[in-house]
Short mmCIF file of C-alpha atoms in Angstrom, two decimals:
data_model
loop_
_atom_site.label_atom_id
_atom_site.label_comp_id
_atom_site.label_asym_id
_atom_site.label_seq_id
_atom_site.Cartn_x
_atom_site.Cartn_y
_atom_site.Cartn_z
CA MET A 10 -86.49 -79.20 -17.93
CA ALA A 11 -86.01 -77.79 -21.39
CA THR A 12 -83.55 -79.64 -23.62
CA LYS A 13 -80.39 -78.12 -24.96
CA SER A 14 -81.71 -77.98 -28.35
CA ASP A 15 -84.50 -75.63 -27.38
CA ASP A 16 -81.89 -72.90 -26.82
CA PHE A 17 -81.37 -72.84 -30.56
CA ALA A 18 -84.94 -73.13 -31.78
CA PRO A 19 -86.23 -70.25 -33.92
CA PHE A 20 -89.04 -67.97 -32.55
CA PRO A 21 -92.49 -69.00 -33.69
CA ILE A 22 -94.09 -66.99 -36.32
CA LYS A 23 -97.02 -64.90 -35.01
CA ASP A 24 -100.08 -63.73 -37.14
CA GLN A 25 -101.06 -61.40 -34.24
CA LEU A 26 -98.30 -59.60 -32.27
CA PRO A 27 -98.24 -60.87 -28.68
CA GLY A 28 -97.72 -58.80 -25.54
CA VAL A 29 -100.23 -56.18 -26.47
CA GLU A 30 -102.29 -54.88 -23.45
CA TYR A 31 -105.39 -54.05 -25.34
CA CYS A 32 -106.05 -55.19 -28.99
CA VAL A 33 -108.14 -53.23 -31.68
CA SER A 34 -111.49 -54.63 -30.36
CA SER A 35 -110.91 -54.39 -26.58
CA SER A 36 -110.75 -51.16 -24.50
CA PRO A 37 -109.25 -49.99 -21.17
CA ASN A 38 -111.64 -48.59 -18.54
CA TRP A 39 -112.86 -45.06 -19.20
CA PRO A 40 -110.36 -43.00 -17.00
CA GLU A 41 -107.44 -44.78 -18.52
CA GLY A 42 -109.02 -44.52 -22.01
CA ILE A 43 -109.58 -40.76 -21.51
CA VAL A 44 -105.89 -40.14 -20.63
CA GLN A 45 -104.66 -42.35 -23.40
CA GLY A 46 -106.90 -40.45 -25.91
CA PHE A 47 -105.53 -37.11 -24.66
CA GLN A 48 -102.00 -38.59 -25.14
CA HIS A 49 -102.84 -39.38 -28.85
CA TYR A 50 -104.18 -35.87 -29.26
CA ILE A 51 -100.95 -34.39 -27.92
CA VAL A 52 -98.79 -36.56 -30.19
CA MET A 53 -100.82 -35.54 -33.31
CA LEU A 54 -100.51 -31.78 -32.53
CA GLY A 55 -96.92 -31.58 -33.96
CA THR A 56 -97.72 -32.22 -37.55
CA THR A 57 -101.06 -30.26 -37.21
CA VAL A 58 -99.03 -27.23 -36.15
CA ILE A 59 -96.10 -27.59 -38.42
CA ILE A 60 -97.83 -27.72 -41.79
CA PRO A 61 -100.02 -24.61 -41.39
CA SER A 62 -97.01 -22.90 -39.92
CA ILE A 63 -95.16 -23.45 -43.14
CA LEU A 64 -97.94 -22.75 -45.54
CA VAL A 65 -100.00 -19.99 -44.06
CA PRO A 66 -97.33 -17.21 -43.93
CA LEU A 67 -96.28 -17.97 -47.47
CA MET A 68 -99.97 -17.69 -48.52
CA GLY A 69 -100.17 -14.31 -47.12
CA GLY A 70 -101.84 -15.05 -43.80
CA GLY A 71 -100.83 -13.77 -40.33
CA ASP A 72 -101.21 -15.34 -36.85
CA VAL A 73 -104.94 -15.03 -36.83
CA GLU A 74 -105.26 -17.02 -40.10
CA LYS A 75 -102.79 -19.48 -38.88
CA ALA A 76 -104.81 -20.11 -35.82
CA GLU A 77 -107.90 -20.48 -37.87
CA VAL A 78 -106.25 -23.11 -40.22
CA ILE A 79 -104.86 -25.09 -37.29
CA ASN A 80 -108.29 -25.42 -35.59
CA THR A 81 -109.85 -26.27 -39.04
CA VAL A 82 -107.21 -28.98 -39.41
CA LEU A 83 -108.09 -30.24 -35.85
CA PHE A 84 -111.72 -30.19 -36.55
CA VAL A 85 -111.58 -32.01 -39.67
CA SER A 86 -109.07 -34.49 -38.23
CA GLY A 87 -111.49 -35.40 -35.52
CA ILE A 88 -114.27 -35.94 -38.00
CA ASN A 89 -111.89 -38.06 -40.37
CA THR A 90 -110.57 -40.22 -37.38
CA LEU A 91 -114.02 -41.09 -36.35
CA LEU A 92 -115.18 -41.90 -39.73
CA GLN A 93 -112.09 -44.11 -40.27
CA SER A 94 -112.48 -45.97 -37.07
CA TRP A 95 -116.26 -46.39 -37.62
CA PHE A 96 -116.57 -47.28 -41.34
CA GLY A 97 -113.05 -47.34 -42.81
CA THR A 98 -110.52 -49.97 -41.71
CA ARG A 99 -111.76 -49.75 -38.08
CA LEU A 100 -108.06 -49.57 -36.99
CA PRO A 101 -106.95 -47.41 -34.35
CA VAL A 102 -105.35 -44.78 -36.47
CA VAL A 103 -105.46 -41.02 -36.27
CA ILE A 104 -106.25 -39.21 -39.63
CA GLY A 105 -104.49 -35.90 -39.85
CA ALA A 106 -102.49 -33.38 -42.05
CA SER A 107 -100.16 -35.00 -44.40
CA TYR A 108 -96.71 -33.75 -45.42
CA ALA A 109 -97.40 -35.31 -48.77
CA TYR A 110 -99.52 -32.36 -49.84
CA VAL A 111 -97.11 -29.68 -48.83
CA ILE A 112 -95.34 -29.50 -52.20
CA PRO A 113 -98.42 -29.15 -54.36
CA ALA A 114 -99.66 -26.52 -51.86
CA LEU A 115 -96.45 -24.62 -52.31
CA TYR A 116 -96.80 -24.94 -55.98
CA ILE A 117 -100.10 -23.35 -55.94
CA THR A 118 -99.04 -20.68 -53.34
CA PHE A 119 -96.08 -19.51 -55.53
CA SER A 120 -98.22 -19.49 -58.71
CA TYR A 121 -97.67 -16.27 -60.71
CA ARG A 122 -101.41 -15.45 -60.76
CA PHE A 123 -101.51 -14.65 -57.07
CA THR A 124 -98.77 -11.98 -57.37
CA TYR A 125 -101.47 -9.48 -58.47
CA TYR A 126 -103.06 -9.53 -54.99
CA LEU A 127 -101.25 -6.91 -52.88
CA HIS A 128 -103.45 -7.18 -49.73
CA PRO A 129 -101.97 -10.20 -47.87
CA HIS A 130 -105.32 -11.38 -46.59
CA LEU A 131 -106.89 -11.32 -49.93
CA ARG A 132 -104.03 -13.24 -51.44
CA PHE A 133 -104.32 -15.81 -48.62
CA GLU A 134 -108.10 -16.20 -49.42
CA GLU A 135 -107.56 -16.66 -53.19
CA THR A 136 -104.60 -19.12 -52.56
CA MET A 137 -106.67 -21.12 -50.11
CA ARG A 138 -109.56 -21.40 -52.56
CA ALA A 139 -107.26 -22.68 -55.22
CA ILE A 140 -105.80 -25.34 -52.83
CA GLN A 141 -109.41 -26.32 -51.88
CA GLY A 142 -110.46 -26.76 -55.60
CA ALA A 143 -107.33 -28.92 -56.09
CA LEU A 144 -108.04 -31.02 -53.01
CA ILE A 145 -111.77 -31.62 -54.13
CA ILE A 146 -110.80 -32.92 -57.52
CA ALA A 147 -107.97 -35.06 -56.04
CA SER A 148 -110.51 -36.49 -53.49
CA ILE A 149 -112.61 -37.87 -56.33
CA ALA A 150 -109.77 -39.92 -57.73
CA HIS A 151 -108.92 -41.02 -54.17
CA MET A 152 -112.36 -42.28 -53.50
CA ILE A 153 -112.45 -44.11 -56.96
CA MET A 154 -109.24 -45.90 -55.95
CA GLY A 155 -110.75 -47.07 -52.81
CA PHE A 156 -114.51 -47.55 -53.26
CA PHE A 157 -114.25 -48.99 -56.76
CA GLY A 158 -111.79 -51.58 -55.62
CA LEU A 159 -108.72 -50.52 -57.65
CA TRP A 160 -106.59 -50.45 -54.61
CA ARG A 161 -107.93 -53.88 -53.54
CA ILE A 162 -106.63 -55.31 -56.81
CA LEU A 163 -103.17 -53.99 -56.40
CA VAL A 164 -102.64 -54.83 -52.64
CA ARG A 165 -103.64 -58.50 -53.22
CA PHE A 166 -100.39 -58.84 -54.80
CA LEU A 167 -98.61 -57.54 -51.71
CA THR A 168 -96.50 -60.00 -49.82
CA PRO A 169 -94.72 -59.62 -46.59
CA LEU A 170 -91.43 -59.25 -48.50
CA SER A 171 -92.84 -56.21 -50.48
CA ALA A 172 -94.79 -54.92 -47.60
CA ALA A 173 -91.73 -54.82 -45.25
CA PRO A 174 -89.89 -51.98 -47.19
CA LEU A 175 -93.24 -50.02 -47.37
CA VAL A 176 -93.81 -50.13 -43.66
CA ILE A 177 -89.96 -49.42 -42.83
CA LEU A 178 -89.69 -46.44 -45.10
CA THR A 179 -93.12 -45.08 -43.94
CA GLY A 180 -91.46 -44.59 -40.44
CA VAL A 181 -87.72 -43.91 -41.66
CA GLY A 182 -88.83 -41.73 -44.45
CA LEU A 183 -89.83 -39.01 -42.12
CA VAL A 184 -86.48 -38.84 -40.57
CA ALA A 185 -86.00 -35.18 -41.58
CA PHE A 186 -88.75 -34.19 -38.99
CA ALA A 187 -87.26 -36.06 -36.12
CA PHE A 188 -83.53 -35.48 -34.96
CA PRO A 189 -82.83 -32.54 -37.47
CA GLN A 190 -85.74 -30.65 -35.87
CA LEU A 191 -84.67 -31.69 -32.40
CA ALA A 192 -81.38 -30.20 -32.95
CA ARG A 193 -82.80 -26.75 -33.69
CA CYS A 194 -83.04 -26.47 -29.84
CA VAL A 195 -80.84 -29.35 -28.38
CA GLU A 196 -81.20 -27.91 -24.88
CA ILE A 197 -84.88 -28.92 -24.96
CA GLY A 198 -85.12 -31.66 -27.57
CA LEU A 199 -82.34 -33.89 -26.22
CA PRO A 200 -83.48 -33.94 -22.55
CA ALA A 201 -87.08 -34.83 -24.00
CA LEU A 202 -85.65 -37.76 -26.05
CA ILE A 203 -83.55 -39.02 -23.11
CA ILE A 204 -86.44 -38.65 -20.51
CA LEU A 205 -88.94 -40.43 -22.93
CA ILE A 206 -86.62 -43.43 -23.29
CA VAL A 207 -85.91 -43.65 -19.58
CA LEU A 208 -89.60 -43.48 -18.69
CA SER A 209 -90.89 -45.92 -21.44
CA GLN A 210 -88.00 -48.38 -21.52
CA TYR A 211 -86.01 -48.56 -18.35
CA LEU A 212 -88.33 -47.62 -15.34
CA PRO A 213 -90.76 -50.33 -16.06
CA HIS A 214 -88.21 -52.96 -15.84
CA LEU A 215 -86.40 -51.36 -12.87
CA PHE A 216 -89.66 -51.41 -10.79
CA LYS A 217 -90.56 -54.86 -12.28
CA CYS A 218 -94.26 -54.13 -12.51
CA LYS A 219 -96.55 -55.69 -15.09
CA ARG A 220 -98.22 -52.39 -16.36
CA SER A 221 -96.17 -49.36 -15.42
CA ILE A 222 -97.85 -45.91 -15.30
CA CYS A 223 -94.38 -44.56 -16.61
CA GLU A 224 -94.63 -46.78 -19.67
CA GLN A 225 -98.34 -46.14 -20.47
CA PHE A 226 -98.16 -42.32 -20.14
CA ALA A 227 -94.41 -41.76 -21.01
CA VAL A 228 -95.39 -39.22 -23.66
CA LEU A 229 -97.52 -37.05 -21.35
CA PHE A 230 -94.92 -37.09 -18.52
CA THR A 231 -91.97 -36.11 -20.96
CA VAL A 232 -94.02 -33.37 -22.56
CA ALA A 233 -95.17 -31.86 -19.01
CA ILE A 234 -91.63 -32.09 -17.55
CA VAL A 235 -89.70 -30.66 -20.73
CA TRP A 236 -92.38 -28.09 -21.51
CA ALA A 237 -92.12 -26.73 -17.98
CA TYR A 238 -88.32 -26.73 -18.30
CA ALA A 239 -88.66 -24.70 -21.53
CA GLU A 240 -91.03 -22.29 -19.81
CA ILE A 241 -88.53 -21.75 -17.03
CA LEU A 242 -85.81 -20.95 -19.53
CA THR A 243 -88.04 -18.64 -21.43
CA VAL A 244 -88.89 -16.73 -18.22
CA ALA A 245 -85.42 -16.61 -16.99
CA GLY A 246 -84.32 -14.83 -20.34
CA ALA A 247 -82.11 -17.75 -21.45
CA TYR A 248 -83.06 -16.71 -25.18
CA ASP A 249 -83.42 -12.97 -25.08
CA LYS A 250 -80.19 -12.33 -26.88
CA ARG A 251 -80.17 -15.53 -29.19
CA PRO A 252 -80.88 -15.47 -32.93
CA ASP A 253 -84.36 -15.27 -34.13
CA ASN A 254 -84.38 -18.83 -35.42
CA THR A 255 -83.26 -20.18 -32.05
CA GLN A 256 -85.96 -18.16 -30.15
CA LEU A 257 -88.71 -19.35 -32.54
CA SER A 258 -87.70 -22.96 -31.95
CA CYS A 259 -86.89 -22.77 -28.15
CA ARG A 260 -89.36 -20.23 -26.54
CA THR A 261 -92.62 -20.96 -25.40
CA ASP A 262 -94.29 -17.51 -26.23
CA ARG A 263 -93.38 -17.26 -30.01
CA SER A 264 -95.93 -19.17 -31.71
CA GLY A 265 -98.45 -16.37 -31.59
CA LEU A 266 -101.38 -18.71 -31.43
CA ILE A 267 -102.74 -17.90 -28.00
CA SER A 268 -103.30 -14.27 -28.71
CA ALA A 269 -104.69 -14.95 -32.22
CA ALA A 270 -107.04 -17.83 -31.51
CA ALA A 271 -110.68 -17.16 -30.91
CA TRP A 272 -112.30 -18.27 -27.75
CA VAL A 273 -115.14 -20.04 -29.51
CA LYS A 274 -115.49 -20.68 -33.20
CA ILE A 275 -116.81 -23.72 -35.02
CA PRO A 276 -115.29 -24.26 -38.50
CA TYR A 277 -117.71 -24.58 -41.32
CA PRO A 278 -117.53 -25.65 -45.02
CA LEU A 279 -116.43 -22.87 -47.59
CA GLN A 280 -115.51 -20.60 -44.81
CA TRP A 281 -112.79 -19.07 -47.03
CA GLY A 282 -115.24 -18.59 -50.05
CA ARG A 283 -116.00 -20.65 -53.14
CA PRO A 284 -113.15 -22.96 -54.23
CA SER A 285 -111.51 -22.17 -57.59
CA PHE A 286 -110.56 -25.00 -60.05
CA ARG A 287 -107.50 -25.31 -62.27
CA ALA A 288 -106.41 -28.37 -64.03
CA SER A 289 -102.72 -28.13 -63.33
CA ASP A 290 -103.33 -27.59 -59.62
CA ALA A 291 -105.62 -30.63 -59.55
CA PHE A 292 -103.09 -33.02 -61.18
CA ALA A 293 -100.32 -31.95 -58.82
CA MET A 294 -102.74 -32.65 -55.88
CA MET A 295 -103.57 -36.05 -57.28
CA ALA A 296 -99.96 -36.99 -57.20
CA ALA A 297 -99.84 -36.10 -53.60
CA SER A 298 -103.05 -38.08 -53.08
CA TYR A 299 -101.46 -41.25 -54.49
CA VAL A 300 -98.41 -40.72 -52.25
CA ALA A 301 -100.83 -40.33 -49.22
CA ILE A 302 -102.46 -43.53 -50.21
CA VAL A 303 -99.15 -45.55 -50.42
CA GLU A 304 -97.97 -43.98 -46.93
CA THR A 305 -101.34 -44.62 -45.35
CA THR A 306 -101.21 -48.30 -46.37
CA GLY A 307 -97.92 -48.56 -44.58
CA THR A 308 -99.47 -47.00 -41.52
CA PHE A 309 -102.57 -49.23 -41.56
CA ILE A 310 -100.20 -52.27 -41.65
CA ALA A 311 -98.16 -51.06 -38.75
CA ALA A 312 -101.31 -50.11 -36.73
CA SER A 313 -102.86 -53.68 -37.43
CA ARG A 314 -99.77 -55.23 -35.95
CA PHE A 315 -99.60 -53.05 -32.93
CA GLY A 316 -103.23 -53.56 -32.47
CA SER A 317 -102.66 -57.24 -32.37
CA ALA A 318 -104.99 -57.70 -35.25
CA THR A 319 -104.64 -60.18 -38.16
CA HIS A 320 -103.33 -58.87 -41.46
CA ILE A 321 -105.72 -56.52 -43.19
CA PRO A 322 -107.79 -57.93 -46.02
CA PRO A 323 -107.39 -56.16 -49.33
CA SER A 324 -111.09 -55.29 -49.40
CA VAL A 325 -110.89 -53.62 -45.88
CA LEU A 326 -107.75 -51.62 -46.86
CA SER A 327 -109.55 -50.58 -50.07
CA ARG A 328 -112.58 -49.49 -47.94
CA GLY A 329 -110.22 -47.50 -45.56
CA ILE A 330 -108.54 -45.67 -48.56
CA GLY A 331 -112.05 -44.67 -49.91
CA TRP A 332 -112.87 -43.09 -46.53
CA GLN A 333 -109.59 -41.45 -46.50
CA GLY A 334 -110.81 -40.04 -49.84
CA ILE A 335 -113.75 -38.57 -48.21
CA GLY A 336 -111.58 -37.10 -45.63
CA VAL A 337 -109.60 -35.22 -48.37
CA LEU A 338 -112.93 -34.02 -49.77
CA LEU A 339 -113.65 -32.57 -46.15
CA ASP A 340 -110.26 -31.05 -46.23
CA GLY A 341 -111.07 -29.18 -49.56
CA LEU A 342 -114.54 -28.14 -48.31
CA PHE A 343 -113.43 -26.81 -44.90
CA GLY A 344 -110.08 -25.36 -46.16
CA THR A 345 -107.16 -26.90 -44.34
CA ALA A 346 -104.55 -26.10 -46.90
CA THR A 347 -103.51 -29.74 -46.86
CA GLY A 348 -104.87 -33.29 -47.42
CA SER A 349 -105.18 -36.20 -44.89
CA ALA A 350 -103.33 -39.29 -44.29
CA ALA A 351 -103.01 -41.71 -41.41
CA LEU A 352 -100.44 -40.26 -38.93
CA VAL A 353 -97.28 -42.33 -38.54
CA GLU A 354 -96.44 -41.00 -35.13
CA ASN A 355 -99.83 -42.06 -33.59
CA ALA A 356 -99.29 -45.65 -35.08
CA GLY A 357 -95.92 -45.56 -33.35
CA LEU A 358 -97.59 -44.42 -30.02
CA LEU A 359 -99.59 -47.87 -30.25
CA GLY A 360 -96.47 -49.65 -30.02
CA LEU A 361 -95.10 -47.47 -27.32
CA THR A 362 -98.00 -47.91 -25.04
CA LYS A 363 -98.97 -51.48 -26.13
CA VAL A 364 -102.54 -49.98 -26.12
CA GLY A 365 -104.07 -50.77 -29.63
CA SER A 366 -107.57 -50.05 -28.67
CA ARG A 367 -110.05 -48.46 -31.32
CA ARG A 368 -111.93 -46.66 -28.46
CA VAL A 369 -108.83 -44.80 -27.24
CA VAL A 370 -108.44 -43.16 -30.87
CA GLN A 371 -112.14 -42.38 -31.05
CA ILE A 372 -111.62 -40.61 -27.54
CA SER A 373 -108.74 -38.57 -29.02
CA ALA A 374 -111.05 -37.52 -32.01
CA GLY A 375 -113.26 -36.09 -29.26
CA PHE A 376 -110.42 -33.88 -27.99
CA MET A 377 -109.51 -32.72 -31.49
CA ILE A 378 -113.07 -31.54 -32.09
CA PHE A 379 -113.36 -29.88 -28.65
CA PHE A 380 -110.14 -27.98 -28.72
CA SER A 381 -110.73 -26.89 -32.41
CA ILE A 382 -113.94 -25.22 -31.16
CA PHE A 383 -112.53 -23.72 -27.99
CA GLY A 384 -109.54 -22.31 -29.59
CA LYS A 385 -107.82 -20.51 -26.68
CA PHE A 386 -107.53 -23.74 -24.80
CA GLY A 387 -106.20 -25.59 -27.92
CA ALA A 388 -103.78 -22.81 -28.55
CA VAL A 389 -102.12 -23.20 -25.23
CA LEU A 390 -101.32 -26.78 -26.17
CA ALA A 391 -100.36 -25.94 -29.61
CA SER A 392 -97.74 -23.57 -28.28
CA ILE A 393 -95.44 -26.61 -27.15
CA PRO A 394 -91.97 -26.11 -28.65
CA LEU A 395 -91.72 -28.04 -31.89
CA PRO A 396 -88.28 -29.62 -30.68
CA ILE A 397 -90.17 -31.47 -28.02
CA PHE A 398 -92.47 -33.10 -30.70
CA ALA A 399 -89.46 -33.95 -32.80
CA ALA A 400 -87.94 -35.85 -29.75
CA LEU A 401 -91.14 -37.99 -29.61
CA TYR A 402 -90.98 -38.66 -33.33
CA CYS A 403 -87.39 -40.18 -32.74
CA VAL A 404 -88.94 -42.92 -30.96
CA LEU A 405 -92.54 -43.21 -32.52
CA PHE A 406 -91.22 -43.19 -36.12
CA ALA A 407 -88.75 -45.84 -35.01
CA TYR A 408 -91.56 -48.04 -33.71
CA VAL A 409 -93.39 -47.95 -37.05
CA ALA A 410 -90.24 -48.97 -38.92
CA SER A 411 -89.85 -51.80 -36.40
CA ALA A 412 -93.33 -53.07 -37.42
CA GLY A 413 -92.08 -53.42 -40.91
CA LEU A 414 -88.97 -55.38 -39.67
CA GLY A 415 -91.45 -57.63 -37.96
CA LEU A 416 -92.93 -58.70 -41.30
CA LEU A 417 -89.65 -60.24 -42.22
CA GLN A 418 -90.53 -63.23 -39.95
CA PHE A 419 -92.75 -64.47 -42.67
CA CYS A 420 -89.94 -64.40 -45.51
CA ASN A 421 -87.01 -66.54 -45.99
CA LEU A 422 -84.03 -64.52 -45.13
CA ASN A 423 -81.62 -67.12 -46.42
CA SER A 424 -82.55 -66.52 -49.94
CA PHE A 425 -80.53 -64.18 -52.02
CA ARG A 426 -83.67 -63.12 -53.96
CA THR A 427 -85.20 -62.02 -50.70
CA LYS A 428 -81.89 -60.16 -49.64
CA PHE A 429 -81.76 -58.27 -53.08
CA ILE A 430 -85.41 -57.15 -52.98
CA LEU A 431 -85.38 -56.10 -49.47
CA GLY A 432 -82.09 -54.42 -49.48
CA PHE A 433 -82.41 -52.69 -52.84
CA SER A 434 -85.97 -51.27 -52.33
CA ILE A 435 -85.05 -49.74 -48.86
CA PHE A 436 -81.82 -48.40 -50.31
CA ILE A 437 -83.20 -46.94 -53.52
CA GLY A 438 -86.26 -45.53 -51.53
CA LEU A 439 -83.99 -43.55 -49.29
CA SER A 440 -81.38 -42.60 -51.85
CA VAL A 441 -83.91 -41.30 -54.55
CA ALA A 442 -86.00 -39.41 -52.02
CA GLN A 443 -82.76 -37.83 -50.52
CA TYR A 444 -81.67 -36.82 -53.99
CA PHE A 445 -84.88 -35.18 -54.93
CA THR A 446 -85.37 -33.32 -51.60
CA GLU A 447 -81.73 -32.04 -51.51
CA TYR A 448 -81.92 -31.02 -55.12
CA LEU A 449 -85.12 -29.02 -54.48
CA PHE A 450 -83.56 -27.26 -51.30
CA ILE A 451 -80.27 -26.45 -53.04
CA SER A 452 -81.55 -25.29 -56.34
CA GLY A 453 -85.13 -24.13 -55.55
CA ARG A 454 -86.55 -26.58 -58.13
CA GLY A 455 -86.72 -30.34 -58.62
CA PRO A 456 -84.33 -32.34 -60.96
CA VAL A 457 -87.23 -32.83 -63.41
CA HIS A 458 -87.67 -29.44 -64.94
CA THR A 459 -89.49 -29.76 -68.28
CA ARG A 460 -91.78 -26.92 -69.73
CA THR A 461 -94.73 -28.18 -68.03
CA SER A 462 -94.45 -27.14 -64.33
CA ALA A 463 -97.39 -29.32 -63.05
CA PHE A 464 -95.47 -32.35 -64.54
CA ASN A 465 -92.38 -31.31 -62.70
CA VAL A 466 -94.37 -31.14 -59.42
CA ILE A 467 -95.98 -34.47 -59.91
CA MET A 468 -92.47 -35.98 -60.34
CA GLN A 469 -91.11 -34.06 -57.27
CA VAL A 470 -93.97 -35.28 -55.10
CA ILE A 471 -93.75 -38.91 -56.04
CA PHE A 472 -89.96 -39.35 -55.97
CA SER A 473 -89.58 -37.22 -52.61
CA SER A 474 -91.52 -39.96 -50.81
CA ALA A 475 -89.12 -42.72 -49.70
CA ALA A 476 -92.10 -45.12 -49.09
CA THR A 477 -93.43 -44.60 -52.48
CA VAL A 478 -90.20 -45.15 -54.31
CA GLY A 479 -89.46 -48.16 -52.00
CA ILE A 480 -92.85 -49.91 -52.69
CA LEU A 481 -92.58 -49.18 -56.45
CA ALA A 482 -89.25 -50.98 -56.44
CA ALA A 483 -90.31 -53.74 -54.07
CA PHE A 484 -93.61 -54.36 -55.65
CA LEU A 485 -92.05 -54.46 -59.20
CA LEU A 486 -89.30 -56.82 -58.29
CA ASP A 487 -91.35 -59.17 -56.08
CA CYS A 488 -93.80 -59.72 -58.91
CA THR A 489 -91.21 -60.20 -61.66
CA HIS A 490 -87.89 -61.49 -60.33
CA SER A 491 -87.70 -65.27 -60.66
CA TYR A 492 -91.60 -65.34 -60.52
CA GLY A 493 -91.98 -68.82 -61.96
CA HIS A 494 -89.55 -70.44 -59.61
CA ALA A 495 -91.14 -72.86 -57.24
CA SER A 496 -89.64 -71.48 -54.09
CA VAL A 497 -90.64 -67.87 -54.62
CA ARG A 498 -94.10 -68.13 -52.96
CA ARG A 499 -92.62 -69.36 -49.85
CA ASP A 500 -89.59 -67.08 -49.81
CA SER A 501 -91.65 -64.03 -50.07
CA GLY A 502 -94.08 -65.10 -47.43
CA ARG A 503 -97.16 -65.02 -49.77
CA HIS A 504 -98.45 -68.44 -48.34
CA TRP A 505 -98.78 -66.81 -44.83
CA TRP A 506 -101.01 -64.05 -46.13
CA GLU A 507 -103.04 -66.24 -48.51
CA LYS A 508 -105.72 -66.84 -45.96
CA PHE A 509 -106.39 -63.12 -45.56
CA ARG A 510 -106.73 -62.26 -49.24
CA VAL A 511 -110.51 -62.97 -48.98
CA TYR A 512 -112.46 -61.44 -46.25
CA HIS A 513 -114.30 -64.47 -44.86
CA THR A 514 -111.49 -67.00 -45.15
CA ASP A 515 -110.10 -66.42 -41.69
CA THR A 516 -112.58 -66.39 -38.86
CA ARG A 517 -110.75 -63.82 -36.94
CA THR A 518 -111.21 -61.16 -39.50
CA GLU A 519 -114.72 -60.43 -38.48
CA GLU A 520 -113.54 -59.53 -34.91
CA PHE A 521 -111.34 -56.73 -35.97
CA TYR A 522 -112.68 -55.49 -39.31
CA ALA A 523 -116.50 -55.87 -39.28
CA LEU A 524 -118.48 -52.82 -39.86
CA PRO A 525 -120.74 -51.55 -36.76
CA TYR A 526 -124.48 -51.96 -36.51
CA ASN A 527 -124.22 -55.01 -38.80
CA LEU A 528 -123.57 -52.92 -41.77
CA ASN A 529 -121.71 -55.74 -43.56
CA ARG A 530 -125.05 -56.93 -44.68
CA PHE A 531 -125.43 -53.82 -46.81
CA PHE A 532 -121.64 -53.17 -47.54
CA PRO A 533 -120.13 -56.65 -47.85
CA SER A 534 -116.33 -57.07 -48.06
CA PHE A 535 -114.91 -59.54 -50.49
#
């Protein structure tokens, strides 16, 4: 019988998250793996559709161009996800379109030099070529950061204390795409949120089963139920006399993708023509690339936790960033209108399902490539109303933020230094990003407005990212505040991650992060 003192014993610290059904290196059976992979594909569709839907009309494109760009994003995302899971970090992350690149893409789109093109399609192609050129240049800097070990040098100084705000803000920083978008059609979004919570959190405990189908496939059930409900409302004429914005958010027949998508078409490099290059565009895109590196690092750490892997060695993290740079290069060559990053929502899905298998994500990449080629079939799924995706984000982004909170187990939360660094970095990250974003929407320009427009965009991109501002504050404070004090190393949790700083120090590292086909012999990690 347990003693009374056991009731007050602290929970033990875990290098690997317990309770996961399948870790990074294990796999479910093929039928379950295929369904789980399809679920990951559904989750990534939201961002894949939202970003081209914002950019393409402003670039001069119509529904046909939007469908082609969405299929291109899907195709390249499938390739990048496979490359990352095979040769990058080897974590179960989905690489897809990133919001970090939207502001530089808009800066290029609204450039005065494109106003001379009167034909919309011609203006679209010229704008796309300029974005492609900027992405190609930015990818070079991205690959240098990864493959030359520059990012490895920086993240070696990362501690659980400075990493916690990064991961928390990687999830919380995307709050604008969650409930605010859900509220644009609350009669669809709110039921989706409630159904997802009931299926994933309450029914498994109600039926007291070890592995509930409802828990494993809650996202698929939620999307199917609410999508059918939205279809009924659309057919019944519930939105016929509503404002255009409401119809666009709520109706299932307003995306224009099904009629515009081709039955079969394989995206190919330089399909929009030869890229054009301009220094100011490239520098603005490099800033977005830096933000994508930061946010992807937070997603990698969250995915390693939910995949029940050990902490990522700096060399493996840098290797993953290098392959992400190759992904940005492919974005520029194929013409996706945006760059790539690890998708936060798919990392959250790992936590929701407790399935952190690498194979599942690789199967989802197969779905991306398949539906990008057979466009009509993919367009049907891409026409799911966006408030349904926003409802999913409310839960999935929260899971990623919780992974950051889990890192605090390695820190001394009774230290006032810890309290200050943690609280200040989270607060300043949210506050600065909110200020820069609100200023842009209210005045049409950022708070930094010098004569050099490219510099203004660079500042806007960096400080609009809560994760980037937060990690800058946390990293600087953790490396300078009371650094010589004897207790700092233990208070920040640095000693817990010491064994993962070098690849071969911990014997478990090889299981999760070793390259396939014994390639570590030719590309060793240090």
